[in-house]
Amino acid sequence: MSWGSELWDQFDNLEKHTQWGIDILEKYIKFVKERTEIELSYAKQLRNLAKKYQPKKNSKEEEEYRYTACKAFLSTLNETNDYAGQHEVISENMTSQITVELARYVQELKQERKSHFHEGRKAQQHIETCWKQLESSKRRFERDCKEADRAQQYFEKMDADINVTKADVEKARQQAQIRHQMAEDSKADYSSILQKFNHEQREYYHSHIPTIFQKIQEMEEKRIVRMGESMKIYAEVDRQVVPIIGKCLDGIAKAAESIDQKNDSQLVIESYKSGFEPPGDIEFEDYTQPMKRTVSDNSLSNSRGEGKAELKFGGKSKGKLWPFIKKNKSPKQQKEPLSHRFNEFMTSKPKIHCFRSLKRGTQSFCFHKELMKRTIGKATYAFEARDYVLSLKLGATPEDFSNLPPEQRRKKLQQKVDELNKDIQKEMDQRDAITKMKDVYLKNPQMGDPASLDHKLTEVSQNIEKLRLEAQKFEAWLAEVEGRLPARSEQARRQSGMYDGQTAPPVNNCAQDRESPDGSYTEDQSQESEVKVLATDFDDEFDDEEPLPAIGTCKALYTFDGQNEGTISVTEGETLYVIEEDKGDGWTRIRRSEDEEGYVPTSYVEVYLDKNAKGAKTYI
């Protein structure tokens, strides 16, 4: 099967067909290009979608992602982002492996096609030229033959006419001979051109055209094969990302399986648990006759024969007296309906703002305290509970988080202590780095002025001291909440400017207080207690109980005289053990023997680390 033998006379149709093949290839390139644009657009939309629903940093949304369902949703967003990345990979691979390659191939194909058909047209023009020469010689031979016949007939006519002179007859004879000679020459020329044309025609149809058409056929078949290979690549590009897309989908399914409803329920408890106890039974209020205030087992106080009251809160309030108890009992008050009390509590604007600013002799203290025990469930002070309720509405956040329930306050304080400890560690790392840099400057003055670091070192030390004081303050509040230390004394309260009363006994626990049977309060003149805070000892030095393992070896390039503390002297060409890499400060820790180790400048040694060595713990 050959186009040269089968389609020897279809030059124009082959030209149209090959042009159609190139058009099809360009159409396929355009299709793949639009597919890549769609993949890019889809990936961009997926990324924007995942970014839109990502939690914002330092926002309330970030706290919500502690729940397993929210974590699973976050994993879904991350996997969706990775899924979008695979569509970008599809677009990139199709562009590089198909679109770019086929576009280059199309240009080469057009040049090759142009060359083949130019050669074919040249052969056509040559055979047409030969045909024209043949036709021209044939017409000339035909004309000369006719002229020779006419000249012969004229000679014969003149020779038969007796009236014609002999000279005219001779002239006619010579003319006839000339015409016959011209006819013979035209015949010979025509015969020669005819033979030449037949030869050229055989070469054209049996050699030139088959060769050209065969090249065109091969070119077209290559185009078809190349297009098929591109289609395979098109499918393979998609197939290559299928496993990764499958992993993304598996990640989403795994995240969904990791959802633990029990754990989320526990997190809700930890997030919103107030630490208060449920409210007690509401007393029966008889309006038929005036009654004295009675105290039930579940109310704030229990009447006893000794004239003293004991508050039961979690079974830990034995032997403790309410502060600010007056020895002179106040007049007994008639009870009001609970709805009236609650409205008064929510709408009244107390003159005092916290427990520390309470003045002795406040008669409404008992009423508010009893009301808050019934409504909130904790026998606390009205102003403390009211600040708690208002803080939920207004979002106020005191420094010691006293507006929060005990459990939530403990968590916030612990979180604050952890953050301060991290900040302290960062500052200490910075101080150590500056100290090492100063030692380098002291040894090599050309590298910098050591005095230029004194200001920065002083500033960092001051920051560390401030952070330590801040951490001690929050640790004291945390200890107060957790019951590790006594509550702050009345002296500390007066120093805070929020208490203007007289001295009061120390309070060991916020919930362990007592009141008198009638609800009035007396004051116990005991010695004030002071809060003692355990200071956190930050030691800048570190001691290794065991020698650090060697993580490689090093060779000294230059001699180094280690005169400063912590450095070690080495000589050029000496081989030592490396126990700690350079962490960016320009020093490497090495060892000569078990008892002799120290730091040397990294530029003074050539380090060879062991690939499988675990390395030494780095202290910066």
Coordinates of C-alpha atoms in Angstrom, one line a residue:
M1 CA 0.0 0.0 0.0
S2 CA 1.7 3.1 -1.3
W3 CA 0.3 6.5 -2.1
G4 CA 2.9 6.9 -4.8
S5 CA 1.5 4.0 -6.8
E6 CA -2.1 4.2 -5.8
L7 CA -2.6 7.9 -5.8
W8 CA -0.2 9.0 -8.5
D9 CA -2.7 11.3 -10.0
Q10 CA -4.2 12.8 -6.7
F11 CA -1.6 15.4 -6.0
D12 CA -4.2 18.2 -5.2
N13 CA -6.3 15.9 -3.0
L14 CA -3.3 14.8 -1.0
E15 CA -2.4 18.4 -0.5
K16 CA -5.9 19.1 0.9
H17 CA -5.8 16.0 3.0
T18 CA -2.5 16.8 4.7
Q19 CA -3.6 20.3 5.4
W20 CA -6.8 18.9 7.0
G21 CA -4.5 16.6 9.2
I22 CA -2.6 19.6 10.4
D23 CA -5.9 21.4 11.2
I24 CA -7.1 18.4 13.2
L25 CA -3.8 18.4 15.2
E26 CA -4.1 22.1 15.9
K27 CA -7.7 21.6 17.0
Y28 CA -6.5 18.9 19.4
I29 CA -3.9 21.2 20.8
K30 CA -6.5 23.9 21.3
F31 CA -8.7 21.4 23.1
V32 CA -5.8 20.4 25.5
K33 CA -5.0 24.0 26.1
E34 CA -8.6 24.8 27.1
R35 CA -8.5 21.8 29.4
T36 CA -5.4 23.1 31.1
E37 CA -7.1 26.5 31.6
I38 CA -10.2 24.8 33.1
E39 CA -7.9 22.7 35.4
L40 CA -6.1 25.9 36.6
S41 CA -9.4 27.7 37.1
Y42 CA -10.9 24.8 39.0
A43 CA -7.7 24.5 41.2
K44 CA -7.8 28.2 41.9
Q45 CA -11.5 28.1 42.9
L46 CA -10.8 25.1 45.1
R47 CA -7.9 26.9 46.8
N48 CA -10.0 30.0 47.3
L49 CA -12.8 27.9 48.7
A50 CA -10.5 26.2 51.2
K51 CA -8.8 29.5 52.2
K52 CA -12.2 31.1 52.7
Y53 CA -13.2 28.6 55.4
Q54 CA -9.8 28.3 57.0
P55 CA -9.8 29.6 60.6
K56 CA -8.4 33.1 61.0
K57 CA -5.4 33.4 63.3
N58 CA -5.8 34.8 66.7
S59 CA -9.6 34.6 66.4
K60 CA -12.4 32.8 68.2
E61 CA -12.7 30.4 65.2
E62 CA -9.2 29.1 66.0
E63 CA -10.4 28.0 69.4
E64 CA -13.4 26.2 67.9
Y65 CA -11.0 23.8 66.0
R66 CA -10.2 22.0 69.3
Y67 CA -13.3 19.8 68.6
T68 CA -12.8 16.7 66.6
A69 CA -15.6 17.6 64.1
C70 CA -13.9 20.9 63.5
K71 CA -10.5 19.2 63.2
A72 CA -12.0 16.9 60.6
F73 CA -13.4 19.8 58.7
L74 CA -10.0 21.5 58.9
S75 CA -8.4 18.3 57.5
T76 CA -11.0 18.3 54.8
L77 CA -10.0 21.9 53.9
N78 CA -6.3 20.9 53.8
E79 CA -7.0 17.8 51.7
T80 CA -9.1 20.0 49.4
N81 CA -6.2 22.3 49.0
D82 CA -3.9 19.3 48.1
Y83 CA -6.6 18.1 45.8
A84 CA -6.5 21.5 44.0
G85 CA -2.7 21.1 43.8
Q86 CA -3.1 17.9 41.8
H87 CA -5.3 19.7 39.3
E88 CA -2.6 22.2 38.9
V89 CA -0.2 19.3 38.3
I90 CA -2.5 18.0 35.6
S91 CA -2.5 21.5 34.0
E92 CA 1.3 21.8 34.1
N93 CA 2.0 18.3 32.8
M94 CA -0.5 18.7 30.0
T95 CA 1.0 22.0 29.0
S96 CA 4.6 20.9 29.1
Q97 CA 4.1 17.3 27.7
I98 CA 1.3 17.9 25.1
T99 CA 0.6 21.5 24.3
V100 CA 4.2 22.7 24.0
E101 CA 5.5 19.6 22.3
L102 CA 2.6 19.4 19.8
A103 CA 2.9 23.1 19.0
R104 CA 6.6 22.6 18.2
Y105 CA 5.8 19.5 16.2
V106 CA 3.1 21.3 14.2
Q107 CA 5.7 23.9 13.1
E108 CA 8.1 21.2 12.0
L109 CA 5.3 19.4 10.2
K110 CA 4.3 22.4 8.3
Q111 CA 7.8 23.0 7.1
E112 CA 8.2 19.4 6.1
R113 CA 4.9 19.4 4.2
K114 CA 5.8 22.6 2.5
S115 CA 9.1 21.1 1.4
H116 CA 7.5 17.9 0.0
F117 CA 4.8 19.7 -2.0
H118 CA 7.3 22.2 -3.3
E119 CA 9.3 19.4 -4.6
G120 CA 6.2 17.8 -6.2
R121 CA 5.2 21.1 -7.8
K122 CA 8.7 21.5 -9.2
A123 CA 8.4 18.0 -10.8
Q124 CA 5.0 18.9 -12.1
Q125 CA 6.3 22.1 -13.7
H126 CA 9.2 20.2 -15.3
I127 CA 6.9 17.6 -16.9
E128 CA 4.5 20.3 -18.0
T129 CA 7.5 22.1 -19.6
C130 CA 8.5 18.9 -21.4
W131 CA 5.0 18.5 -22.6
K132 CA 4.9 22.0 -24.0
Q133 CA 8.1 21.5 -25.8
L134 CA 6.7 18.3 -27.3
E135 CA 3.6 20.0 -28.4
S136 CA 5.6 22.9 -29.9
S137 CA 7.9 20.5 -31.9
K138 CA 4.8 18.5 -33.0
R139 CA 3.1 21.6 -34.3
R140 CA 6.2 22.8 -36.0
F141 CA 6.7 19.4 -37.7
E142 CA 3.1 19.4 -38.8
R143 CA 3.4 22.9 -40.2
D144 CA 6.7 22.1 -42.0
C145 CA 5.1 19.0 -43.5
K146 CA 2.2 21.0 -44.8
E147 CA 4.5 23.6 -46.2
A148 CA 6.5 20.9 -47.9
D149 CA 3.4 19.4 -49.5
R150 CA 2.3 22.8 -50.8
A151 CA 5.7 23.5 -52.2
Q152 CA 5.8 20.1 -54.0
Q153 CA 2.4 20.7 -55.4
Y154 CA 3.4 24.1 -56.6
F155 CA 6.6 22.7 -58.3
E156 CA 4.6 20.0 -60.0
K157 CA 2.1 22.6 -61.2
M158 CA 4.8 24.9 -62.6
D159 CA 6.6 21.9 -64.2
A160 CA 3.5 20.9 -66.1
D161 CA 2.7 24.4 -67.3
I162 CA 4.4 25.0 -70.8
N163 CA 4.0 28.7 -70.5
V164 CA 6.2 28.9 -67.4
T165 CA 9.9 29.6 -68.0
K166 CA 12.5 27.2 -67.1
A167 CA 13.9 29.5 -64.4
D168 CA 10.6 29.7 -62.6
V169 CA 10.3 25.9 -62.7
E170 CA 13.8 25.6 -61.2
K171 CA 13.0 28.1 -58.6
A172 CA 9.9 26.2 -57.6
R173 CA 11.9 22.9 -57.5
Q174 CA 14.5 24.4 -55.2
Q175 CA 11.7 25.8 -52.9
A176 CA 10.1 22.4 -52.7
Q177 CA 13.4 20.8 -51.8
I178 CA 13.9 23.4 -49.0
R179 CA 10.5 22.7 -47.6
H180 CA 11.1 19.0 -47.7
Q181 CA 14.4 19.5 -45.8
M182 CA 12.7 21.6 -43.2
A183 CA 10.0 19.0 -42.7
E184 CA 12.7 16.3 -42.2
D185 CA 14.5 18.5 -39.7
S186 CA 11.2 19.1 -37.8
K187 CA 10.5 15.4 -37.9
A188 CA 13.9 14.6 -36.4
D189 CA 13.4 17.3 -33.7
Y190 CA 10.0 16.1 -32.9
S191 CA 11.1 12.6 -32.6
S192 CA 13.9 13.5 -30.3
I193 CA 11.7 15.7 -28.0
L194 CA 9.1 12.9 -28.0
Q195 CA 11.6 10.4 -26.8
K196 CA 12.8 12.8 -24.2
F197 CA 9.3 13.5 -23.0
N198 CA 8.5 9.9 -22.7
H199 CA 11.6 9.3 -20.6
E200 CA 10.7 12.3 -18.3
Q201 CA 7.1 11.1 -18.0
R202 CA 8.2 7.7 -17.0
E203 CA 10.6 9.2 -14.4
Y204 CA 7.8 11.5 -13.2
Y205 CA 5.1 8.9 -12.7
H206 CA 7.3 6.0 -11.7
S207 CA 10.1 7.6 -9.7
H208 CA 9.7 11.3 -8.7
I209 CA 6.0 11.3 -7.8
P210 CA 6.0 7.9 -5.9
T211 CA 9.1 9.1 -3.9
I212 CA 7.5 12.4 -3.0
F213 CA 4.1 10.8 -2.2
Q214 CA 5.8 8.2 -0.1
K215 CA 7.5 10.9 2.0
I216 CA 4.1 12.7 2.4
Q217 CA 2.5 9.4 3.4
E218 CA 5.2 8.8 6.0
M219 CA 4.8 12.4 7.3
E220 CA 1.1 11.9 7.6
E221 CA 1.5 8.6 9.4
K222 CA 3.9 10.2 11.8
R223 CA 1.4 12.9 12.5
I224 CA -1.3 10.3 13.3
V225 CA 1.1 8.3 15.6
R226 CA 2.1 11.5 17.4
M227 CA -1.5 12.4 17.9
G228 CA -2.2 9.0 19.3
E229 CA 0.8 9.2 21.7
S230 CA -0.4 12.6 22.9
M231 CA -3.8 11.1 23.7
K232 CA -2.0 8.4 25.7
I233 CA -0.1 11.1 27.6
Y234 CA -3.4 12.9 28.1
A235 CA -4.8 9.9 29.9
E236 CA -1.5 9.1 31.7
V237 CA -1.3 12.6 33.1
D238 CA -4.7 12.1 34.7
R239 CA -3.8 8.6 35.8
Q240 CA -0.6 9.7 37.6
V241 CA -2.5 12.0 40.0
V242 CA -5.3 9.4 40.7
P243 CA -3.3 7.8 43.6
I244 CA -2.6 11.1 45.2
I245 CA -6.2 12.3 44.7
G246 CA -7.1 8.9 46.3
K247 CA -4.9 9.7 49.3
C248 CA -6.6 13.1 49.6
L249 CA -10.0 11.4 49.6
D250 CA -8.7 8.8 52.1
G251 CA -7.5 11.6 54.3
I252 CA -10.9 13.1 54.3
A253 CA -12.5 9.8 55.1
K254 CA -9.9 9.2 57.9
A255 CA -10.6 12.6 59.3
A256 CA -14.3 11.8 59.3
E257 CA -13.7 8.6 61.1
S258 CA -11.6 10.4 63.7
I259 CA -14.6 12.4 64.9
D260 CA -15.3 11.5 68.5
Q261 CA -18.6 12.8 69.8
K262 CA -17.7 11.9 73.4
N263 CA -14.5 13.8 73.2
D264 CA -16.4 16.8 71.8
S265 CA -18.9 16.6 74.6
Q266 CA -16.1 16.5 77.1
L267 CA -14.5 19.6 75.5
V268 CA -17.8 21.4 75.9
I269 CA -17.7 20.6 79.6
E270 CA -14.2 21.8 79.9
S271 CA -14.9 25.0 77.9
Y272 CA -18.1 26.1 79.8
K273 CA -17.8 24.4 83.2
S274 CA -18.2 27.1 85.8
G275 CA -17.3 25.2 88.9
F276 CA -20.5 26.3 90.6
E277 CA -22.8 23.8 92.3
P278 CA -26.4 23.4 91.3
P279 CA -28.9 25.7 93.2
G280 CA -30.5 24.3 96.3
D281 CA -34.2 24.0 97.0
I282 CA -36.2 27.2 97.1
E283 CA -37.7 27.9 100.5
F284 CA -41.4 28.1 100.9
E285 CA -42.5 31.7 101.4
D286 CA -45.7 32.1 103.4
Y287 CA -47.4 35.4 102.9
T288 CA -50.2 34.7 105.3
Q289 CA -48.2 36.1 108.3
P290 CA -44.9 37.9 108.8
M291 CA -42.2 35.3 109.3
K292 CA -38.7 35.5 110.4
R293 CA -36.1 34.4 108.0
T294 CA -35.5 30.7 108.3
V295 CA -32.7 28.7 107.1
S296 CA -33.1 25.3 105.6
D297 CA -30.5 22.6 105.1
N298 CA -30.0 23.6 101.5
S299 CA -29.9 27.4 102.1
L300 CA -26.9 29.5 102.6
S301 CA -26.6 29.0 106.4
N302 CA -27.8 26.6 109.1
S303 CA -29.0 27.7 112.4
R304 CA -27.3 26.1 115.4
G305 CA -27.6 26.4 119.1
E306 CA -24.3 28.1 119.5
G307 CA -25.5 31.1 117.5
K308 CA -23.0 30.4 114.7
A309 CA -23.6 29.3 111.1
E310 CA -21.6 26.9 109.0
L311 CA -21.6 27.0 105.2
K312 CA -21.5 23.6 103.5
F313 CA -19.8 23.9 100.1
G314 CA -18.5 20.6 98.8
G315 CA -17.9 19.3 102.3
K316 CA -14.8 21.5 102.9
S317 CA -16.1 24.5 104.8
K318 CA -15.9 23.2 108.3
G319 CA -14.6 25.5 111.0
K320 CA -14.3 28.5 108.8
L321 CA -16.0 31.8 109.5
W322 CA -17.3 34.3 107.0
P323 CA -15.2 37.5 107.0
F324 CA -16.7 40.9 108.0
I325 CA -19.1 39.3 110.5
K326 CA -20.5 41.9 112.9
K327 CA -20.8 41.0 116.5
N328 CA -23.9 43.1 116.8
K329 CA -26.7 41.4 115.0
S330 CA -28.6 43.5 112.5
P331 CA -32.4 43.6 112.6
K332 CA -34.1 40.7 111.0
Q333 CA -35.5 41.5 107.6
Q334 CA -38.7 40.3 106.1
K335 CA -38.3 38.2 102.9
E336 CA -39.4 39.5 99.6
P337 CA -40.7 37.4 96.6
L338 CA -37.9 35.8 94.6
S339 CA -38.9 37.5 91.4
H340 CA -38.6 40.9 93.1
R341 CA -35.1 40.0 94.4
F342 CA -33.9 38.8 91.0
N343 CA -35.2 41.9 89.2
E344 CA -33.5 44.1 91.9
F345 CA -30.3 42.1 91.4
M346 CA -30.2 42.5 87.6
T347 CA -31.3 46.1 87.5
S348 CA -29.6 47.5 90.6
K349 CA -26.3 49.3 90.2
P350 CA -24.1 48.4 93.2
K351 CA -21.8 50.9 94.7
I352 CA -19.2 48.3 95.2
H353 CA -17.5 46.5 92.4
C354 CA -15.8 43.5 93.8
F355 CA -15.3 41.4 97.0
R356 CA -12.2 43.5 98.0
S357 CA -14.2 46.8 98.1
L358 CA -17.0 45.4 100.3
K359 CA -17.7 47.6 103.4
R360 CA -18.7 46.1 106.7
G361 CA -22.3 46.5 107.7
T362 CA -23.9 46.1 104.3
Q363 CA -27.3 44.7 105.1
S364 CA -28.1 43.7 101.5
F365 CA -25.1 41.5 101.4
C366 CA -26.9 38.5 102.9
F367 CA -29.9 39.0 100.6
H368 CA -27.7 39.1 97.4
K369 CA -25.6 36.2 98.6
E370 CA -28.6 34.0 99.3
L371 CA -30.2 35.0 95.9
M372 CA -27.1 34.2 93.9
K373 CA -26.8 30.8 95.6
R374 CA -30.4 30.1 94.4
T375 CA -29.9 31.5 90.9
I376 CA -26.3 30.5 90.1
G377 CA -25.7 27.7 92.5
K378 CA -22.8 29.1 94.4
A379 CA -22.9 30.8 97.7
T380 CA -20.9 33.8 96.6
Y381 CA -21.2 37.6 96.8
A382 CA -23.7 39.5 94.7
F383 CA -21.2 41.8 93.2
E384 CA -18.9 39.0 92.2
A385 CA -21.7 37.0 90.6
R386 CA -23.1 40.2 89.0
D387 CA -19.7 41.0 87.5
Y388 CA -19.6 37.5 86.2
V389 CA -23.1 37.8 84.5
L390 CA -22.3 41.2 83.1
S391 CA -18.9 40.0 81.8
L392 CA -20.7 37.4 79.8
K393 CA -22.7 40.1 78.1
L394 CA -20.1 42.9 77.8
G395 CA -17.0 40.7 77.3
A396 CA -14.9 42.4 80.0
T397 CA -11.7 40.6 80.8
P398 CA -9.8 41.6 84.0
E399 CA -6.1 40.8 84.1
D400 CA -6.6 38.0 86.6
F401 CA -9.6 36.7 84.8
S402 CA -11.6 37.0 88.0
N403 CA -14.8 37.5 85.9
L404 CA -14.6 33.8 84.8
P405 CA -15.9 30.8 86.8
P406 CA -13.2 29.0 88.8
E407 CA -12.6 26.2 86.3
Q408 CA -12.4 28.6 83.3
R409 CA -10.3 31.0 85.2
R410 CA -7.8 28.3 86.1
K411 CA -7.4 27.3 82.4
K412 CA -6.9 30.9 81.3
L413 CA -4.3 31.5 84.0
Q414 CA -2.5 28.3 83.1
Q415 CA -2.5 29.3 79.5
K416 CA -1.1 32.7 80.3
V417 CA 1.6 31.2 82.5
D418 CA 2.7 28.9 79.7
E419 CA 2.8 31.7 77.2
L420 CA 4.9 33.8 79.6
N421 CA 7.3 30.9 80.1
K422 CA 7.7 30.5 76.3
D423 CA 8.5 34.2 76.0
I424 CA 11.0 34.0 78.8
Q425 CA 12.7 31.1 77.1
K426 CA 12.9 33.0 73.8
E427 CA 14.4 36.0 75.6
M428 CA 16.9 33.7 77.3
D429 CA 17.9 32.2 74.0
Q430 CA 18.4 35.6 72.6
R431 CA 20.5 36.6 75.6
D432 CA 22.7 33.6 75.2
A433 CA 23.2 34.2 71.5
I434 CA 24.2 37.8 72.2
T435 CA 26.6 36.7 74.9
K436 CA 28.3 34.2 72.5
M437 CA 28.5 36.9 69.8
K438 CA 30.1 39.3 72.4
D439 CA 32.7 36.6 73.2
V440 CA 33.5 36.3 69.5
Y441 CA 33.9 40.1 69.3
L442 CA 36.1 40.1 72.3
K443 CA 38.4 37.5 70.8
N444 CA 38.2 39.0 67.3
P445 CA 37.8 42.8 67.5
Q446 CA 38.0 43.1 63.8
M447 CA 34.6 41.4 63.6
G448 CA 32.8 44.0 65.7
D449 CA 32.7 46.1 68.8
P450 CA 31.8 44.2 72.0
A451 CA 30.5 47.3 73.6
S452 CA 27.9 47.7 70.9
L453 CA 26.1 44.7 72.3
D454 CA 25.9 45.9 75.9
H455 CA 22.8 48.0 75.3
K456 CA 21.0 45.1 73.6
L457 CA 22.1 42.7 76.3
T458 CA 20.8 45.0 79.0
E459 CA 17.5 45.4 77.2
V460 CA 17.0 41.7 76.9
S461 CA 17.9 41.1 80.6
Q462 CA 15.3 43.7 81.6
N463 CA 12.7 42.0 79.4
I464 CA 13.5 38.7 81.1
E465 CA 13.0 40.3 84.5
K466 CA 9.7 41.9 83.5
L467 CA 8.5 38.6 82.1
R468 CA 9.5 36.7 85.3
L469 CA 7.7 39.2 87.5
E470 CA 4.6 38.9 85.2
A471 CA 4.9 35.1 85.4
Q472 CA 5.2 35.1 89.2
K473 CA 2.0 37.3 89.4
F474 CA 0.0 34.9 87.2
E475 CA 1.4 31.9 89.0
A476 CA 0.3 33.4 92.3
W477 CA -3.2 33.8 91.0
L478 CA -3.1 30.3 89.6
A479 CA -2.0 28.9 92.9
E480 CA -4.8 30.9 94.6
V481 CA -7.4 29.3 92.3
E482 CA -6.0 25.8 92.6
G483 CA -5.7 26.1 96.4
R484 CA -1.9 25.6 96.4
L485 CA -1.4 28.9 98.2
P486 CA -3.5 31.0 100.6
A487 CA -5.8 33.6 99.0
R488 CA -4.5 37.1 98.9
S489 CA -4.5 38.9 102.3
E490 CA -6.5 41.9 103.1
Q491 CA -3.2 43.9 103.1
A492 CA -2.7 43.0 99.5
R493 CA -6.3 44.0 98.8
R494 CA -5.8 47.4 100.4
Q495 CA -2.6 47.9 98.4
S496 CA -4.6 47.3 95.3
G497 CA -6.8 50.3 96.1
M498 CA -10.0 48.4 96.0
Y499 CA -10.6 47.9 99.7
D500 CA -11.2 50.6 102.3
G501 CA -12.4 48.7 105.3
Q502 CA -10.6 47.5 108.4
T503 CA -8.4 44.4 108.8
A504 CA -10.0 41.0 108.3
P505 CA -8.9 37.4 108.9
P506 CA -7.1 35.5 106.1
V507 CA -9.3 33.5 103.7
N508 CA -7.9 30.1 102.8
N509 CA -10.4 29.3 100.1
C510 CA -12.9 31.5 98.3
A511 CA -15.8 29.0 99.0
Q512 CA -14.9 28.2 102.7
D513 CA -16.7 31.0 104.7
R514 CA -19.4 31.2 107.4
E515 CA -22.1 33.6 108.3
S516 CA -24.1 34.3 111.4
P517 CA -27.6 32.7 111.8
D518 CA -29.4 35.8 111.0
G519 CA -27.4 36.7 108.0
S520 CA -25.4 39.5 109.6
Y521 CA -21.6 39.5 109.5
T522 CA -19.0 40.0 112.2
E523 CA -15.3 40.6 111.8
D524 CA -12.6 38.4 113.3
Q525 CA -9.6 40.5 114.4
S526 CA -6.9 38.0 113.4
Q527 CA -3.5 38.6 112.0
E528 CA -3.3 39.4 108.3
S529 CA -1.7 36.8 106.1
E530 CA 0.5 37.5 103.2
V531 CA 0.7 35.7 99.9
K532 CA 3.9 33.8 99.5
V533 CA 4.8 33.0 95.9
L534 CA 7.3 30.4 95.0
A535 CA 9.8 32.1 92.7
T536 CA 10.7 30.2 89.6
D537 CA 14.4 29.7 89.4
F538 CA 15.6 30.2 85.9
D539 CA 19.1 28.8 85.5
D540 CA 20.9 29.9 82.5
E541 CA 23.6 27.2 82.8
F542 CA 23.0 23.5 81.9
D543 CA 24.8 20.5 83.3
D544 CA 25.1 17.2 81.4
E545 CA 24.9 14.1 83.6
E546 CA 26.3 12.0 80.8
P547 CA 28.8 13.0 78.0
L548 CA 27.1 14.0 74.8
P549 CA 27.6 11.4 72.1
A550 CA 29.8 12.3 69.1
I551 CA 28.0 13.1 65.9
G552 CA 31.1 13.2 63.7
T553 CA 34.7 14.3 63.5
C554 CA 36.4 17.5 62.4
K555 CA 39.9 18.6 61.3
A556 CA 41.4 21.8 62.5
L557 CA 42.2 24.1 59.5
Y558 CA 44.0 26.7 61.6
T559 CA 45.4 27.0 65.1
F560 CA 43.0 28.4 67.7
D561 CA 44.0 29.5 71.2
G562 CA 40.8 29.2 73.3
Q563 CA 41.4 31.6 76.2
N564 CA 37.8 32.5 77.0
E565 CA 35.6 30.3 79.2
G566 CA 33.9 27.6 77.3
T567 CA 36.3 27.5 74.4
I568 CA 39.0 24.9 73.7
S569 CA 42.4 25.3 72.0
V570 CA 43.2 23.3 68.9
T571 CA 46.3 23.1 66.6
E572 CA 46.3 23.0 62.8
G573 CA 45.7 19.5 61.4
E574 CA 44.4 18.1 64.7
T575 CA 41.4 15.7 64.5
L576 CA 38.7 15.9 67.2
Y577 CA 35.1 14.7 67.8
V578 CA 32.1 16.9 67.1
I579 CA 29.4 16.7 69.7
E580 CA 27.2 19.7 68.7
E581 CA 26.8 21.4 65.3
D582 CA 26.9 25.1 64.6
K583 CA 23.4 26.5 65.2
G584 CA 23.9 29.7 63.4
D585 CA 26.1 31.5 66.0
G586 CA 29.4 30.6 64.4
W587 CA 30.6 28.1 67.0
T588 CA 30.9 24.3 67.0
R589 CA 31.2 22.2 70.1
I590 CA 34.0 19.6 70.0
R591 CA 35.7 17.1 72.3
R592 CA 39.3 16.0 72.5
S593 CA 38.8 13.6 75.4
E594 CA 36.1 12.8 77.9
D595 CA 37.2 15.6 80.2
E596 CA 38.3 18.2 77.6
E597 CA 35.7 19.8 75.4
G598 CA 34.5 23.2 74.3
Y599 CA 33.6 25.6 71.5
V600 CA 35.7 26.6 68.5
P601 CA 34.9 28.9 65.6
T602 CA 33.2 26.9 62.8
S603 CA 35.4 28.5 60.2
Y604 CA 38.5 27.1 61.9
V605 CA 37.5 23.4 61.4
E606 CA 36.2 21.2 58.6
V607 CA 33.3 19.0 59.9
Y608 CA 32.5 15.4 58.8
L609 CA 29.2 14.4 60.3
D610 CA 28.1 10.8 60.6
K611 CA 24.9 10.1 58.6
N612 CA 23.4 7.7 61.2
A613 CA 24.4 9.6 64.3
K614 CA 21.5 10.9 66.4
G615 CA 23.5 13.9 67.5
A616 CA 23.7 15.8 70.7
K617 CA 20.9 17.9 72.2
T618 CA 21.5 21.5 71.4
Y619 CA 21.3 24.2 74.1
I620 CA 21.2 27.7 72.8

